[in-house]
Amino acid sequence: MAEFELYRYSHADGSSKDWAIRLNGDGSFTTRWGRTGSRLPQDKTKPLRHPDEVHHLKQAKRRKGYELVGRVQIDAAGNLLTPIQGVTPATPPVRPRIKAVYWSIELTNPGKPAVRDRLGNRVQSLIGLIKAAGDIEASSRWDGWRQLIDLTESDALVELSGKIRQGHGVIPLLFLLALRQSELDNVQIGIAGEEAREIGDLKAEPELLAWFGTDLESVRPLAEALELLQPRINLTTLVGDNFYF
């Protein structure tokens, strides 16, 4: 029997699936998954490739829409020994009024020059993509650009934090989401709204996009360039003039 963190993904039809993860004491971690129920039959144990791997895996799941259920006890056969209630439809909670987006970046192994080098290269790469889209000037007032460059160049800095305000526009948010999605080793990035609500999938943030004065379709070209959204498939480019249904 061991303690796991349990995450749940709820489908639109009311069904759901679970994913659980545990950091073992021998330098490995175990994941379990399956449909929501009293047992998670599938499991895998792997050695840690780097200290932040479990954190990155949990963050990746949350960006996909998984929500933390809590800590549960699971035996060797995958049986959940802690009672977990099934997901029931509920009225979505009223989100607090948006005042700002809060972000933080921490280097967990700042003594390794490669950490800053990789971060600096990725920051410059993303800025280049944004400039290529012709959008960087709209957010030139955001001081995070300068702060991040300082972090990559100064050995004295190991962490940063700040805010994206409404007047800064949506581009700094897209930039930070893309930077976090890069999952650089030894770089932890947090992006949250009011009451520490984590910000992840753009498709789940219509209110936040509206607060910035935009919407998903308006930011789609840049979001696709930053690989935050999958490009839409244009069926007309896949079939010839002589293709009939």
mmCIF file of C-alpha atoms in Angstrom:
data_model
loop_
_atom_site.group_PDB
_atom_site.id
_atom_site.type_symbol
_atom_site.label_atom_id
_atom_site.label_comp_id
_atom_site.label_asym_id
_atom_site.label_seq_id
_atom_site.Cartn_x
_atom_site.Cartn_y
_atom_site.Cartn_z
ATOM 1 C CA MET A 1 0.000 0.000 0.000
ATOM 2 C CA ALA A 2 1.353 3.420 -0.950
ATOM 3 C CA GLU A 3 0.174 7.009 -1.122
ATOM 4 C CA PHE A 4 -0.430 8.538 -4.560
ATOM 5 C CA GLU A 5 -1.617 11.899 -5.841
ATOM 6 C CA LEU A 6 -4.790 11.279 -7.830
ATOM 7 C CA TYR A 7 -5.836 13.400 -10.820
ATOM 8 C CA ARG A 8 -9.075 13.165 -12.782
ATOM 9 C CA TYR A 9 -10.114 14.148 -16.304
ATOM 10 C CA SER A 10 -13.854 14.628 -16.841
ATOM 11 C CA HIS A 11 -15.380 14.124 -20.282
ATOM 12 C CA ALA A 12 -18.333 16.116 -21.598
ATOM 13 C CA ASP A 13 -20.549 12.999 -21.468
ATOM 14 C CA GLY A 14 -20.106 12.700 -17.698
ATOM 15 C CA SER A 15 -17.547 9.898 -17.753
ATOM 16 C CA SER A 16 -14.027 10.371 -16.407
ATOM 17 C CA LYS A 17 -10.608 8.781 -16.198
ATOM 18 C CA ASP A 18 -8.005 8.876 -13.439
ATOM 19 C CA TRP A 19 -4.237 9.152 -13.299
ATOM 20 C CA ALA A 20 -2.149 8.782 -10.141
ATOM 21 C CA ILE A 21 1.523 9.359 -9.456
ATOM 22 C CA ARG A 22 3.911 8.591 -6.622
ATOM 23 C CA LEU A 23 7.564 9.486 -6.048
ATOM 24 C CA ASN A 24 9.292 6.420 -4.615
ATOM 25 C CA GLY A 25 12.177 6.491 -2.174
ATOM 26 C CA ASP A 26 14.598 4.670 -4.480
ATOM 27 C CA GLY A 27 14.929 7.309 -7.189
ATOM 28 C CA SER A 28 11.988 6.086 -9.239
ATOM 29 C CA PHE A 29 8.339 7.055 -9.659
ATOM 30 C CA THR A 30 5.169 5.081 -10.315
ATOM 31 C CA THR A 31 2.097 6.074 -12.296
ATOM 32 C CA ARG A 32 -1.278 4.343 -12.418
ATOM 33 C CA TRP A 33 -4.205 5.061 -14.696
ATOM 34 C CA GLY A 34 -7.586 3.863 -15.863
ATOM 35 C CA ARG A 35 -11.270 4.700 -15.874
ATOM 36 C CA THR A 36 -12.598 6.265 -12.705
ATOM 37 C CA GLY A 37 -13.500 3.514 -10.292
ATOM 38 C CA SER A 38 -12.279 1.525 -7.319
ATOM 39 C CA ARG A 39 -9.185 0.265 -9.154
ATOM 40 C CA LEU A 40 -6.512 1.648 -11.461
ATOM 41 C CA PRO A 41 -5.276 -1.456 -13.292
ATOM 42 C CA GLN A 42 -2.526 0.038 -15.453
ATOM 43 C CA ASP A 43 0.810 0.938 -13.881
ATOM 44 C CA LYS A 44 4.380 1.793 -14.780
ATOM 45 C CA THR A 45 7.488 2.455 -12.674
ATOM 46 C CA LYS A 46 10.405 4.355 -14.191
ATOM 47 C CA PRO A 47 13.673 5.831 -12.899
ATOM 48 C CA LEU A 48 13.807 9.591 -12.535
ATOM 49 C CA ARG A 49 15.644 11.191 -15.450
ATOM 50 C CA HIS A 50 15.939 14.526 -13.642
ATOM 51 C CA PRO A 51 14.763 15.950 -10.277
ATOM 52 C CA ASP A 52 11.837 17.884 -11.759
ATOM 53 C CA GLU A 53 10.386 15.048 -13.838
ATOM 54 C CA VAL A 54 7.453 14.250 -11.528
ATOM 55 C CA HIS A 55 6.596 17.950 -11.213
ATOM 56 C CA HIS A 56 6.670 18.338 -14.995
ATOM 57 C CA LEU A 57 4.440 15.297 -15.489
ATOM 58 C CA LYS A 58 1.846 16.653 -13.058
ATOM 59 C CA GLN A 59 1.940 20.068 -14.692
ATOM 60 C CA ALA A 60 1.506 18.475 -18.117
ATOM 61 C CA LYS A 61 -1.575 16.578 -16.934
ATOM 62 C CA ARG A 62 -3.115 19.740 -15.494
ATOM 63 C CA ARG A 63 -2.552 21.564 -18.754
ATOM 64 C CA LYS A 64 -4.489 18.778 -20.463
ATOM 65 C CA GLY A 65 -7.451 19.375 -18.154
ATOM 66 C CA TYR A 66 -6.825 16.946 -15.298
ATOM 67 C CA GLU A 67 -7.793 18.197 -11.842
ATOM 68 C CA LEU A 68 -6.233 17.159 -8.552
ATOM 69 C CA VAL A 69 -8.622 14.978 -6.542
ATOM 70 C CA GLY A 70 -6.353 14.448 -3.546
ATOM 71 C CA ARG A 71 -4.061 11.900 -1.944
ATOM 72 C CA VAL A 72 -5.178 8.282 -1.919
ATOM 73 C CA GLN A 73 -3.854 4.934 -0.732
ATOM 74 C CA ILE A 74 -3.423 2.353 -3.511
ATOM 75 C CA ASP A 75 -2.353 -1.252 -3.000
ATOM 76 C CA ALA A 76 -0.105 -3.338 -5.254
ATOM 77 C CA ALA A 77 -3.088 -4.549 -7.290
ATOM 78 C CA GLY A 78 -4.224 -0.992 -8.013
ATOM 79 C CA ASN A 79 -7.153 -0.951 -5.589
ATOM 80 C CA LEU A 80 -7.971 2.454 -4.139
ATOM 81 C CA LEU A 81 -8.244 2.005 -0.397
ATOM 82 C CA THR A 82 -9.250 5.595 0.289
ATOM 83 C CA PRO A 83 -12.917 6.186 -0.616
ATOM 84 C CA ILE A 84 -13.196 8.523 -3.606
ATOM 85 C CA GLN A 85 -16.574 9.813 -4.641
ATOM 86 C CA GLY A 86 -17.406 9.814 -8.339
ATOM 87 C CA VAL A 87 -17.563 13.066 -10.197
ATOM 88 C CA THR A 88 -21.052 14.532 -10.122
ATOM 89 C CA PRO A 89 -22.266 17.425 -12.263
ATOM 90 C CA ALA A 90 -22.103 20.686 -10.395
ATOM 91 C CA THR A 91 -22.595 24.337 -11.086
ATOM 92 C CA PRO A 92 -19.219 25.788 -12.092
ATOM 93 C CA PRO A 93 -17.815 27.972 -9.314
ATOM 94 C CA VAL A 94 -17.912 31.704 -9.833
ATOM 95 C CA ARG A 95 -14.396 32.860 -10.516
ATOM 96 C CA PRO A 96 -13.170 35.968 -8.716
ATOM 97 C CA ARG A 97 -12.797 39.173 -10.672
ATOM 98 C CA ILE A 98 -9.548 39.179 -12.623
ATOM 99 C CA LYS A 99 -7.018 41.732 -11.440
ATOM 100 C CA ALA A 100 -3.810 40.360 -12.945
ATOM 101 C CA VAL A 101 -2.006 37.208 -14.046
ATOM 102 C CA TYR A 102 0.724 36.197 -11.606
ATOM 103 C CA TRP A 103 3.870 34.436 -12.784
ATOM 104 C CA SER A 104 7.056 33.057 -11.277
ATOM 105 C CA ILE A 105 10.215 31.404 -12.595
ATOM 106 C CA GLU A 106 12.766 29.553 -10.476
ATOM 107 C CA LEU A 107 16.048 27.923 -11.461
ATOM 108 C CA THR A 108 16.353 24.782 -9.335
ATOM 109 C CA ASN A 109 19.999 24.168 -10.267
ATOM 110 C CA PRO A 110 21.334 27.661 -10.982
ATOM 111 C CA GLY A 111 24.969 26.609 -10.679
ATOM 112 C CA LYS A 112 24.855 24.750 -13.988
ATOM 113 C CA PRO A 113 25.635 27.194 -16.823
ATOM 114 C CA ALA A 114 23.673 25.008 -19.244
ATOM 115 C CA VAL A 115 20.468 25.802 -17.337
ATOM 116 C CA ARG A 116 20.719 29.531 -18.068
ATOM 117 C CA ASP A 117 21.969 28.875 -21.594
ATOM 118 C CA ARG A 118 18.977 26.686 -22.481
ATOM 119 C CA LEU A 119 16.566 29.147 -20.894
ATOM 120 C CA GLY A 120 18.161 32.073 -22.717
ATOM 121 C CA ASN A 121 18.042 30.279 -26.059
ATOM 122 C CA ARG A 122 14.389 29.388 -25.599
ATOM 123 C CA VAL A 123 13.439 32.910 -24.486
ATOM 124 C CA GLN A 124 15.119 34.394 -27.560
ATOM 125 C CA SER A 125 13.522 31.780 -29.816
ATOM 126 C CA LEU A 126 10.020 32.553 -28.544
ATOM 127 C CA ILE A 127 10.580 36.302 -28.768
ATOM 128 C CA GLY A 128 11.698 35.758 -32.357
ATOM 129 C CA LEU A 129 8.487 33.896 -33.167
ATOM 130 C CA ILE A 130 6.406 36.681 -31.628
ATOM 131 C CA LYS A 131 8.334 39.360 -33.517
ATOM 132 C CA ALA A 132 7.868 37.415 -36.738
ATOM 133 C CA ALA A 133 4.125 37.591 -36.131
ATOM 134 C CA GLY A 134 4.434 41.367 -35.764
ATOM 135 C CA ASP A 135 2.982 41.394 -32.261
ATOM 136 C CA ILE A 136 5.855 42.189 -29.896
ATOM 137 C CA GLU A 137 5.423 45.978 -29.854
ATOM 138 C CA ALA A 138 1.941 45.703 -28.383
ATOM 139 C CA SER A 139 3.410 44.384 -25.132
ATOM 140 C CA SER A 140 6.652 46.346 -24.960
ATOM 141 C CA ARG A 141 5.567 47.872 -21.638
ATOM 142 C CA TRP A 142 5.714 44.491 -19.868
ATOM 143 C CA ASP A 143 8.890 44.493 -17.764
ATOM 144 C CA GLY A 144 9.071 40.691 -17.795
ATOM 145 C CA TRP A 145 11.013 40.732 -21.080
ATOM 146 C CA ARG A 146 13.933 42.539 -19.456
ATOM 147 C CA GLN A 147 13.682 40.525 -16.237
ATOM 148 C CA LEU A 148 13.915 37.213 -18.071
ATOM 149 C CA ILE A 149 16.935 38.296 -20.066
ATOM 150 C CA ASP A 150 18.595 39.423 -16.816
ATOM 151 C CA LEU A 151 17.864 35.997 -15.299
ATOM 152 C CA THR A 152 19.655 34.252 -18.155
ATOM 153 C CA GLU A 153 22.690 36.555 -17.916
ATOM 154 C CA SER A 154 23.173 37.153 -14.172
ATOM 155 C CA ASP A 155 24.476 34.431 -11.843
ATOM 156 C CA ALA A 156 23.091 36.404 -8.888
ATOM 157 C CA LEU A 157 19.463 35.779 -9.911
ATOM 158 C CA VAL A 158 17.792 32.414 -9.290
ATOM 159 C CA GLU A 159 14.100 33.331 -9.306
ATOM 160 C CA LEU A 160 11.712 35.963 -10.590
ATOM 161 C CA SER A 161 8.069 36.821 -10.129
ATOM 162 C CA GLY A 162 5.722 39.453 -11.412
ATOM 163 C CA LYS A 163 2.342 40.311 -12.887
ATOM 164 C CA ILE A 164 0.783 40.642 -16.301
ATOM 165 C CA ARG A 165 -1.698 43.481 -16.134
ATOM 166 C CA GLN A 166 -4.563 44.127 -18.493
ATOM 167 C CA GLY A 167 -2.697 46.946 -20.206
ATOM 168 C CA HIS A 168 0.201 44.635 -21.066
ATOM 169 C CA GLY A 169 -2.022 42.651 -23.402
ATOM 170 C CA VAL A 170 -2.277 38.916 -23.920
ATOM 171 C CA ILE A 171 1.117 38.358 -25.581
ATOM 172 C CA PRO A 172 3.160 38.014 -22.350
ATOM 173 C CA LEU A 173 0.691 35.329 -21.234
ATOM 174 C CA LEU A 174 1.105 33.396 -24.490
ATOM 175 C CA PHE A 175 4.868 33.755 -24.202
ATOM 176 C CA LEU A 176 4.991 32.390 -20.639
ATOM 177 C CA LEU A 177 2.628 29.520 -21.473
ATOM 178 C CA ALA A 178 4.886 28.556 -24.371
ATOM 179 C CA LEU A 179 7.994 28.858 -22.203
ATOM 180 C CA ARG A 180 6.456 26.615 -19.541
ATOM 181 C CA GLN A 181 5.342 24.127 -22.177
ATOM 182 C CA SER A 182 8.993 23.794 -23.237
ATOM 183 C CA GLU A 183 9.581 21.945 -19.925
ATOM 184 C CA LEU A 184 13.213 22.965 -19.634
ATOM 185 C CA ASP A 185 15.231 20.971 -17.111
ATOM 186 C CA ASN A 186 15.740 22.717 -13.755
ATOM 187 C CA VAL A 187 13.355 25.551 -14.668
ATOM 188 C CA GLN A 188 10.047 25.787 -12.799
ATOM 189 C CA ILE A 189 7.413 28.186 -14.118
ATOM 190 C CA GLY A 190 4.152 29.076 -12.426
ATOM 191 C CA ILE A 191 1.287 30.983 -14.063
ATOM 192 C CA ALA A 192 -1.816 31.664 -12.012
ATOM 193 C CA GLY A 193 -4.875 33.861 -11.750
ATOM 194 C CA GLU A 194 -6.738 35.037 -8.682
ATOM 195 C CA GLU A 195 -6.747 32.732 -5.637
ATOM 196 C CA ALA A 196 -3.736 30.895 -7.108
ATOM 197 C CA ARG A 197 -5.851 29.246 -9.819
ATOM 198 C CA GLU A 198 -3.431 27.688 -12.274
ATOM 199 C CA ILE A 199 -3.717 28.868 -15.865
ATOM 200 C CA GLY A 200 -3.181 26.195 -18.477
ATOM 201 C CA ASP A 201 -5.127 25.316 -21.602
ATOM 202 C CA LEU A 202 -6.070 28.432 -23.589
ATOM 203 C CA LYS A 203 -9.313 26.792 -24.715
ATOM 204 C CA ALA A 204 -10.400 26.728 -21.066
ATOM 205 C CA GLU A 205 -9.719 30.444 -20.529
ATOM 206 C CA PRO A 206 -12.388 32.415 -22.459
ATOM 207 C CA GLU A 207 -12.948 34.799 -19.543
ATOM 208 C CA LEU A 208 -9.254 35.555 -19.216
ATOM 209 C CA LEU A 209 -8.879 36.139 -22.944
ATOM 210 C CA ALA A 210 -11.913 38.439 -22.864
ATOM 211 C CA TRP A 211 -10.313 40.358 -19.980
ATOM 212 C CA PHE A 212 -7.380 41.032 -22.288
ATOM 213 C CA GLY A 213 -9.841 42.212 -24.942
ATOM 214 C CA THR A 214 -9.443 39.237 -27.238
ATOM 215 C CA ASP A 215 -10.683 35.694 -27.841
ATOM 216 C CA LEU A 216 -9.366 32.297 -28.888
ATOM 217 C CA GLU A 217 -9.806 32.814 -32.621
ATOM 218 C CA SER A 218 -8.033 36.164 -32.524
ATOM 219 C CA VAL A 219 -4.957 34.732 -30.790
ATOM 220 C CA ARG A 220 -5.003 31.455 -32.737
ATOM 221 C CA PRO A 221 -2.350 32.369 -35.359
ATOM 222 C CA LEU A 222 0.211 33.323 -32.720
ATOM 223 C CA ALA A 223 -0.850 30.499 -30.379
ATOM 224 C CA GLU A 224 -0.338 28.005 -33.203
ATOM 225 C CA ALA A 225 3.083 29.489 -33.988
ATOM 226 C CA LEU A 226 4.014 29.037 -30.319
ATOM 227 C CA GLU A 227 2.587 25.475 -30.398
ATOM 228 C CA LEU A 228 -0.026 26.274 -27.752
ATOM 229 C CA LEU A 229 -2.778 25.176 -30.157
ATOM 230 C CA GLN A 230 -2.757 22.469 -32.790
ATOM 231 C CA PRO A 231 -3.042 23.893 -36.319
ATOM 232 C CA ARG A 232 -6.414 23.366 -37.919
ATOM 233 C CA ILE A 233 -6.458 20.983 -40.860
ATOM 234 C CA ASN A 234 -7.651 22.544 -44.107
ATOM 235 C CA LEU A 235 -9.438 19.695 -45.851
ATOM 236 C CA THR A 236 -9.330 21.497 -49.185
ATOM 237 C CA THR A 237 -5.565 21.041 -49.235
ATOM 238 C CA LEU A 238 -5.853 17.299 -48.656
ATOM 239 C CA VAL A 239 -8.153 16.399 -51.531
ATOM 240 C CA GLY A 240 -7.929 17.056 -55.250
ATOM 241 C CA ASP A 241 -10.496 18.510 -57.579
ATOM 242 C CA ASN A 242 -11.582 15.024 -58.624
ATOM 243 C CA PHE A 243 -12.265 13.770 -55.098
ATOM 244 C CA TYR A 244 -15.958 13.058 -54.536
ATOM 245 C CA PHE A 245 -17.838 12.127 -51.390
#
